[in-house]
Amino acid sequence: MKRTTLSLFGAVAALAAATGLAVVAEPAGGAGTTPAKAASRQPVQRSAALCPAPTSSDVGETVYTAFTPPTTGASGGKAAADLLAAAPGKKDDAVTDAAKEAGKDAGKDGAKKDGKDGKDGKSKSDGKGATAPGTSVLAPKEPGKPATAGTGRSDAPALIGAAEGALAPGWTVQQSTVVSAGSGRGLHGLTCTAPDTSFWFPGVSTAKGRQDYVHLTNPDTTAAVVDLELYGKDGRIRSAAGEGVTLPPRSTVPVLLSTLADTPAESATLHVAARSGRVGAAVQASDEKLGGDWLPASAEPAADAVLPGIPADATSVRLIAFAPGTDDADLRLRFAGPSGSITPAGHETLHVKSGMTEAVDLGDVAKGETGSLLLTAEGAKSPVVAALRVTRGKDDKQETAFIPATAPVERRGTVADNRAKGSALTLVAPGKEAAEVKVTSSAGSEGGTAVSKTYTVKPGTTLAVEPPQPSGLKGTYAVTVEKVSGGPVHVSRTLSLPKDGVPMFTVQPVPDDRSTVAVPTVGQDLSMLNR
């Protein structure tokens, strides 16, 4: 017998001995195999949230609210959550140097415009100096109860947050800032973002009278490199300044978007793309006449888009859309109100060229009814990203907020910092099937008892409701929306805090909180050795 044949027999014998197999041939009829079990959903063990620096205004007041909804099956072990101050990024390149200088000028002009700046023109602080990187700003202790912290500092830092154990599933952080005067006067609200590698911001502007900053935060211990791409009505706005922006570890860098364009663009789209690492990104827009707010990132590019939460008293609605793919996009526009969907007169369709930003003024499309804008692809399913700039008020009492395309709530979504008066939920079922949801208002940050209520959203309609008030409410509360049954449902929350005749408001999308993940069931299957 040849040496190679002996070696083969020896290998088979060794394999059989090691595994306890009696035969090497596949069992007849597949006997001995066990069908794989379906994956189960388990609560996540760790969550992250990145909050940008809230404001450089001397007349700004900020409240942070962190909340974790109670989750069945969440880890009973170590539970911890903390928001830590990030370090200011090093201004090593021209674009961030320009942003720094422009930011100083904007802060001075904005604060002094109404004669309400800090004493002697100095930044408002507590006299203790800047917050040291790594300092804990807010550390929630238990699920089901909001934790809050506040600051009036104009040099308040960006925050890097992490939660683990029972505090991780659905952990949500809201940052709300009231700027009393100057450019960007208004309520600036933002749900702090999870780190990612790509963000789309349709609705930015580099026009005169408008200052938009993109705040980039690196949560990791290694540097991240980011490209900033601007797209206007004629396509890509080329600028070497936005390429290869370096973010040092555990730091934040603000970039003034007008430094990325040679000519002003009234409506544009910003793409933040990480070459290496991951970042958090948010755009703060400040207008000399129309107030300001944070512009959240749009949902991932898709053929259809849902933009929920147009206020009933909106005086102006502007749609900005961008087609990032290789083909043009043709969209059908519908306004979904309380009783059904209609096509806005004169704005039945919108053609968006590939690689270009298209903007259209829809006027007072709401006409006294809270609603949502539905964008549906016609013909080819070319993906788009989209956002609305919504204005309330008149003359010198106007205020602006942004509504991005929002992903559906697949299981559960949460939004923090709701007040006894001023909070409203907008729920829309864009398809042909109704959706049933359960809305739970948590205990208050200073006391109260949680309460729940179930709502049904009819197909093709928008339902606007005030969340049920927690009994004995003290402080602020969080709202959790759980999908019970039916078709897709998209949700947003509007927070209104009118002041001095200005209808200050902000709109936050409420997508799925991704509090659970699919975990496959694994087991030993020695029959794989026979295949």
XYZ file of C-alpha atoms in Angstrom:
531
model
C 0.000 0.000 0.000
C 1.314 3.439 -0.877
C 2.502 5.877 1.811
C -0.125 8.512 0.790
C -2.973 5.999 1.286
C -1.707 5.105 4.752
C -1.502 8.787 5.676
C -5.118 9.394 4.589
C -6.393 6.454 6.670
C -4.423 7.729 9.664
C -5.950 11.206 9.358
C -9.495 9.830 9.169
C -8.897 7.608 12.203
C -7.523 10.518 14.204
C -10.503 12.706 13.283
C -12.960 9.992 14.326
C -11.191 9.514 17.641
C -11.073 13.230 18.409
C -14.739 13.851 17.736
C -16.257 10.566 18.851
C -17.749 9.912 15.417
C -18.578 6.271 14.608
C -18.824 6.846 10.864
C -17.490 9.350 8.373
C -20.268 9.081 5.836
C -23.263 11.491 5.960
C -26.216 9.897 7.832
C -28.930 8.707 5.532
C -31.839 11.110 5.194
C -30.089 13.793 7.222
C -30.659 11.897 10.479
C -28.822 13.318 13.452
C -29.064 16.958 12.383
C -30.881 19.583 14.466
C -32.763 22.420 12.760
C -31.341 25.855 13.609
C -33.472 27.932 15.963
C -34.570 31.437 15.080
C -32.506 34.296 16.446
C -33.808 35.894 19.633
C -33.773 39.620 20.413
C -31.734 40.667 23.415
C -31.214 44.096 25.022
C -27.988 45.838 24.044
C -25.229 45.962 26.644
C -23.707 49.310 25.712
C -24.892 52.575 24.127
C -23.174 55.839 23.168
C -24.385 59.426 22.790
C -22.454 62.477 21.580
C -23.671 66.008 22.352
C -22.089 69.009 20.560
C -21.102 72.202 22.365
C -24.509 73.870 22.925
C -23.849 77.554 22.182
C -21.234 80.312 22.189
C -23.856 82.913 23.106
C -23.556 84.800 26.387
C -27.342 84.707 26.715
C -27.896 80.972 26.320
C -29.226 78.519 28.922
C -28.862 74.765 28.356
C -30.550 71.758 29.955
C -29.322 68.171 29.458
C -31.760 65.321 30.066
C -30.754 61.651 30.049
C -33.224 58.781 30.218
C -33.355 55.000 29.828
C -36.792 53.332 29.483
C -37.287 50.158 31.540
C -36.488 47.161 29.350
C -37.551 43.570 29.954
C -34.556 41.256 30.103
C -32.008 44.047 30.557
C -28.823 43.058 32.348
C -29.173 42.872 36.099
C -25.434 43.341 36.610
C -23.422 46.538 36.538
C -25.421 49.535 35.304
C -23.664 52.833 34.648
C -24.036 55.887 32.445
C -22.030 59.079 32.229
C -21.638 62.171 30.081
C -18.063 63.455 30.077
C -16.673 66.753 28.775
C -14.795 66.428 25.482
C -11.592 68.302 24.728
C -11.650 71.226 22.267
C -10.083 70.042 19.006
C -6.741 71.410 17.930
C -7.074 74.094 15.249
C -4.377 72.722 12.983
C -5.815 73.475 9.567
C -7.149 76.528 7.732
C -10.769 75.494 7.790
C -10.972 75.123 11.551
C -8.939 78.300 12.122
C -11.417 80.191 9.950
C -14.297 78.641 11.836
C -12.797 79.678 15.163
C -12.332 83.297 14.146
C -15.780 83.534 12.549
C -17.301 82.006 15.656
C -15.735 84.662 17.876
C -17.107 87.445 15.716
C -20.539 85.834 15.474
C -20.757 85.403 19.226
C -19.881 89.046 19.872
C -22.229 90.421 17.234
C -25.102 88.141 18.226
C -24.886 88.897 21.927
C -24.433 92.670 21.554
C -27.107 93.203 18.945
C -29.790 93.759 21.595
C -27.474 95.133 24.238
C -27.807 91.971 26.338
C -24.282 90.673 26.223
C -22.307 89.668 29.319
C -20.768 92.342 31.498
C -17.689 94.013 30.016
C -18.158 91.877 26.882
C -16.762 88.805 28.616
C -18.103 85.303 28.151
C -20.550 84.246 30.829
C -19.100 81.613 33.152
C -19.057 80.663 36.802
C -15.549 81.972 37.353
C -14.104 78.475 37.651
C -12.528 78.340 34.223
C -13.304 75.998 31.367
C -14.625 72.525 32.126
C -11.709 70.101 32.111
C -11.874 67.262 29.558
C -13.154 64.066 31.152
C -15.219 65.881 33.792
C -18.540 64.188 34.515
C -21.470 66.461 33.673
C -24.405 64.081 34.134
C -24.550 60.509 35.456
C -28.023 58.855 35.523
C -28.478 56.214 38.213
C -31.557 54.180 37.266
C -33.863 53.333 34.336
C -37.325 54.858 34.241
C -36.447 58.250 35.734
C -34.912 61.199 33.826
C -31.727 62.797 35.127
C -31.020 66.446 34.365
C -28.200 68.979 34.500
C -27.945 72.568 33.329
C -25.447 75.238 32.367
C -25.449 78.876 31.360
C -21.834 78.944 30.228
C -20.971 80.199 26.761
C -17.945 77.864 26.737
C -19.834 74.718 27.754
C -18.071 71.712 26.210
C -19.274 68.982 23.928
C -20.107 65.766 25.782
C -19.120 62.158 25.164
C -21.529 59.719 26.760
C -21.684 55.981 27.326
C -24.160 53.726 29.117
C -23.859 50.044 29.955
C -25.848 47.280 31.572
C -29.466 48.036 32.424
C -28.969 51.728 31.510
C -27.902 50.967 27.932
C -31.082 49.776 26.091
C -32.786 52.849 24.638
C -30.536 55.352 26.439
C -31.468 58.820 25.150
C -29.941 62.237 25.833
C -31.635 65.526 24.925
C -29.853 68.872 24.779
C -32.133 71.951 24.870
C -30.790 75.509 24.737
C -32.704 78.782 24.860
C -30.813 81.659 23.225
C -32.590 84.826 24.357
C -31.190 87.350 21.873
C -28.948 87.902 18.902
C -28.357 85.849 15.798
C -29.881 82.399 16.208
C -32.254 83.572 18.915
C -34.639 80.752 19.764
C -34.914 77.223 21.129
C -32.130 74.925 19.937
C -33.014 71.277 20.605
C -31.140 68.106 19.703
C -31.218 64.417 20.522
C -27.548 63.599 21.019
C -26.317 61.268 18.295
C -24.671 57.871 18.243
C -21.260 57.731 16.517
C -21.276 56.681 12.867
C -19.259 56.992 9.659
C -21.724 58.853 7.402
C -24.261 61.653 7.917
C -26.429 63.569 5.412
C -27.654 67.101 6.173
C -29.961 68.517 3.479
C -30.979 72.055 4.428
C -27.653 73.669 5.334
C -26.828 77.109 3.990
C -23.847 79.387 3.412
C -25.976 82.404 2.477
C -25.432 85.881 3.903
C -27.183 86.327 7.217
C -26.951 82.628 8.027
C -24.165 80.906 9.966
C -24.132 77.106 9.944
C -21.566 75.144 11.920
C -21.091 71.409 11.708
C -19.906 70.060 15.054
C -17.751 66.945 14.761
C -17.034 64.844 17.866
C -14.630 61.922 18.076
C -15.507 59.574 20.991
C -12.584 57.181 20.550
C -8.998 57.080 21.782
C -7.551 57.258 18.259
C -7.767 60.150 15.790
C -10.520 60.257 13.172
C -10.279 61.769 9.689
C -13.391 63.253 8.087
C -14.313 64.643 4.663
C -16.916 67.412 4.421
C -18.712 67.462 1.064
C -21.097 70.272 0.103
C -23.619 69.938 -2.738
C -25.550 72.889 -4.123
C -28.103 73.336 -6.889
C -25.401 72.819 -9.530
C -23.693 69.849 -7.916
C -20.584 69.387 -5.777
C -19.085 72.553 -4.332
C -15.387 71.790 -4.582
C -13.169 72.883 -1.697
C -9.896 71.467 -0.472
C -10.613 72.954 2.960
C -13.138 70.261 3.808
C -10.952 67.307 2.906
C -9.133 65.323 5.552
C -10.279 67.215 8.659
C -8.493 65.543 11.573
C -10.269 65.077 14.895
C -7.955 64.315 17.828
C -9.018 61.546 20.241
C -11.930 62.336 22.599
C -12.335 65.827 21.158
C -14.717 68.054 19.207
C -14.191 70.473 16.313
C -16.718 73.018 14.944
C -16.435 73.956 11.263
C -18.129 77.005 9.741
C -19.661 75.807 6.476
C -19.194 79.120 4.661
C -15.443 78.456 4.779
C -16.048 75.484 2.464
C -17.651 77.511 -0.352
C -16.373 80.398 -2.469
C -19.877 81.622 -3.295
C -22.988 81.690 -1.063
C -25.530 78.862 -1.407
C -29.058 79.468 -0.135
C -29.831 75.742 0.162
C -27.267 72.978 0.138
C -26.617 69.443 1.354
C -23.695 68.468 3.573
C -22.264 64.966 3.624
C -20.005 64.056 6.548
C -17.966 60.981 5.631
C -15.362 59.456 7.936
C -12.237 58.169 6.184
C -11.078 56.574 9.418
C -12.677 56.191 12.810
C -16.226 57.208 13.659
C -17.737 60.517 14.710
C -20.856 62.259 15.904
C -22.102 65.091 13.688
C -24.762 67.787 14.050
C -25.342 71.129 12.314
C -26.325 74.272 14.210
C -28.010 76.886 12.014
C -28.307 80.521 13.104
C -30.190 83.139 11.115
C -30.156 86.877 11.789
C -33.919 87.182 11.222
C -35.418 83.698 11.469
C -33.840 82.434 14.678
C -32.117 79.081 14.687
C -32.026 75.428 15.710
C -30.054 72.235 15.337
C -30.453 70.401 12.037
C -30.468 66.625 12.713
C -29.145 64.238 10.096
C -31.614 62.819 7.580
C -32.531 59.148 7.627
C -30.430 56.925 5.377
C -30.935 57.524 1.613
C -34.104 55.767 0.434
C -36.572 55.934 -2.446
C -39.364 57.193 -0.162
C -39.162 59.657 2.721
C -41.428 60.665 5.593
C -41.023 64.051 7.319
C -43.369 64.209 10.360
C -44.247 67.182 12.545
C -45.209 70.256 10.467
C -46.917 72.595 12.982
C -50.481 73.710 12.272
C -49.459 77.377 12.469
C -46.400 77.109 10.218
C -46.160 80.287 8.128
C -43.512 78.904 5.765
C -42.291 75.422 4.861
C -39.257 74.870 2.630
C -38.356 71.408 1.305
C -34.741 70.563 0.537
C -33.953 67.241 -1.183
C -30.787 65.656 -2.554
C -30.220 62.576 -4.741
C -26.903 60.924 -3.774
C -27.176 58.114 -6.314
C -26.209 57.954 -9.974
C -29.763 58.488 -11.261
C -32.203 61.380 -11.005
C -35.120 61.032 -8.601
C -38.754 61.846 -9.356
C -40.893 62.277 -6.273
C -44.618 62.620 -5.656
C -45.459 64.995 -2.796
C -48.340 64.484 -0.369
C -49.353 66.289 2.799
C -50.753 63.842 5.354
C -53.135 65.612 7.718
C -55.581 64.428 10.389
C -58.196 63.227 7.910
C -56.111 61.971 4.990
C -53.468 62.802 2.408
C -53.677 65.571 -0.190
C -51.391 66.808 -2.935
C -50.149 70.380 -2.317
C -51.494 72.624 -5.064
C -48.752 73.535 -7.510
C -46.292 71.100 -5.919
C -47.507 67.727 -7.074
C -44.070 66.384 -8.030
C -40.398 67.201 -7.589
C -37.533 66.288 -9.906
C -34.151 65.977 -8.175
C -31.093 65.660 -10.398
C -28.372 63.238 -9.387
C -25.730 64.879 -7.206
C -27.659 68.141 -6.929
C -29.713 69.831 -4.217
C -33.263 70.856 -5.061
C -35.259 73.250 -2.871
C -38.892 74.350 -3.137
C -41.024 76.675 -1.013
C -44.308 75.027 -0.027
C -45.667 78.140 1.713
C -48.296 77.540 4.400
C -48.913 73.976 3.255
C -50.276 73.028 6.703
C -53.203 75.477 6.491
C -54.070 75.149 10.146
C -53.592 71.389 10.503
C -50.619 69.575 11.989
C -49.269 67.187 9.375
C -46.415 65.389 7.677
C -44.857 65.521 4.227
C -44.666 62.223 2.327
C -42.235 61.799 -0.569
C -42.891 58.784 -2.797
C -40.687 57.666 -5.676
C -42.201 57.648 -9.139
C -40.633 55.380 -11.735
C -37.062 54.408 -10.841
C -36.448 53.942 -7.131
C -33.596 56.429 -6.842
C -32.624 57.174 -3.222
C -32.946 60.646 -1.715
C -32.304 62.450 1.559
C -34.565 65.324 2.576
C -35.410 67.882 5.252
C -37.861 70.702 5.911
C -37.122 74.183 7.213
C -40.252 75.250 9.088
C -40.940 78.838 10.202
C -43.482 80.068 12.739
C -44.379 83.652 13.660
C -44.241 86.899 11.696
C -42.008 89.931 11.171
C -39.308 90.173 13.859
C -40.950 87.429 15.954
C -40.133 84.519 13.648
C -38.541 81.251 14.703
C -37.200 78.317 12.693
C -36.878 74.566 13.204
C -35.857 71.664 10.956
C -37.593 68.360 10.260
C -35.423 65.692 8.586
C -36.641 62.546 6.871
C -37.244 60.138 9.746
C -36.928 56.355 9.925
C -39.927 54.395 11.281
C -40.274 53.163 14.845
C -39.872 49.427 14.362
C -40.233 48.476 18.015
C -39.632 51.434 20.328
C -38.435 55.027 20.258
C -37.765 57.495 23.069
C -37.432 61.274 23.402
C -36.402 63.072 26.609
C -37.007 66.577 28.028
C -40.760 66.982 27.840
C -42.455 69.728 29.819
C -45.860 69.898 31.514
C -46.892 72.341 28.811
C -45.402 72.581 25.355
C -44.734 68.976 24.285
C -46.614 67.374 21.390
C -46.186 64.099 19.502
C -46.789 63.740 15.769
C -47.445 60.200 14.511
C -47.987 59.348 10.846
C -48.892 56.056 9.155
C -47.765 56.648 5.545
C -48.917 53.319 4.104
C -52.248 51.610 3.535
C -52.352 50.008 6.954
C -53.226 51.593 10.296
C -50.716 51.523 13.138
C -51.364 51.040 16.839
C -48.838 52.490 19.286
C -48.443 52.654 23.051
C -47.193 55.972 24.433
C -45.647 55.962 27.912
C -44.770 59.129 29.808
C -42.136 58.430 32.434
C -41.941 59.589 36.008
C -40.724 63.164 36.360
C -37.110 64.049 37.020
C -38.165 65.361 40.453
C -41.178 63.154 41.141
C -44.323 61.630 39.692
C -45.682 58.327 38.385
C -45.445 56.974 34.834
C -48.611 56.650 32.758
C -49.410 54.995 29.389
C -52.014 55.400 26.668
C -52.649 53.578 23.385
C -53.384 55.372 20.093
C -54.417 54.206 16.628
C -53.109 56.096 13.609
C -55.294 55.684 10.536
C -53.574 54.873 7.213
C -52.392 57.913 5.272
C -53.024 60.291 8.180
C -51.152 62.232 10.842
C -52.205 62.093 14.481
C -51.062 64.952 16.725
C -51.421 64.345 20.463
C -50.181 65.707 23.754
C -48.430 62.914 25.641
C -50.348 61.720 28.708
C -49.249 63.685 31.767
C -47.544 61.668 34.534
C -49.529 61.861 37.759
C -47.924 64.146 40.333
C -45.404 65.379 37.745
C -42.457 67.370 39.028
C -39.686 68.402 36.668
C -39.367 67.071 33.105
C -40.357 63.667 31.768
C -39.493 61.340 28.878
C -41.855 59.838 26.312
C -41.499 56.324 24.894
C -43.433 55.200 21.803
C -43.839 51.443 21.292
C -45.299 49.962 18.140
C -48.051 47.495 19.087
C -49.326 46.381 15.671
C -50.079 47.432 12.113
C -48.054 49.119 9.413
C -45.092 51.501 9.562
C -45.336 54.526 11.857
C -43.029 57.565 11.918
C -42.829 59.879 14.916
C -41.529 63.299 15.905
C -41.758 65.428 19.033
C -42.297 69.215 19.068
C -41.222 71.188 22.137
C -42.555 74.758 22.322
C -41.253 77.313 24.833
C -42.587 80.718 23.694
C -40.747 83.733 25.090
C -41.228 87.496 24.695
C -43.731 86.964 21.882
C -41.399 84.661 19.915
C -42.867 81.172 19.239
C -39.664 79.354 20.194
C -39.854 75.684 19.230
C -37.811 72.697 18.143
C -38.700 69.393 16.465
C -36.882 66.122 17.192
C -37.338 62.969 15.081
C -38.077 59.834 17.122
C -36.663 56.863 15.192
C -36.278 53.364 16.592
C -33.963 53.421 19.610
C -32.217 50.178 18.582
C -32.420 48.953 22.168
C -32.352 45.297 21.152
C -30.299 43.233 18.729
C -30.890 39.852 17.079
C -28.744 37.186 18.738
C -28.550 33.847 16.868
C -29.008 30.642 18.836
C -25.831 28.560 18.546
C -25.048 24.978 19.446
C -22.717 22.123 18.656
C -23.467 20.279 15.397
C -20.802 17.681 14.661
C -22.564 16.609 11.452
C -20.915 19.658 9.830
C -17.718 17.629 9.726
C -19.314 15.267 7.213
C -20.111 17.983 4.662
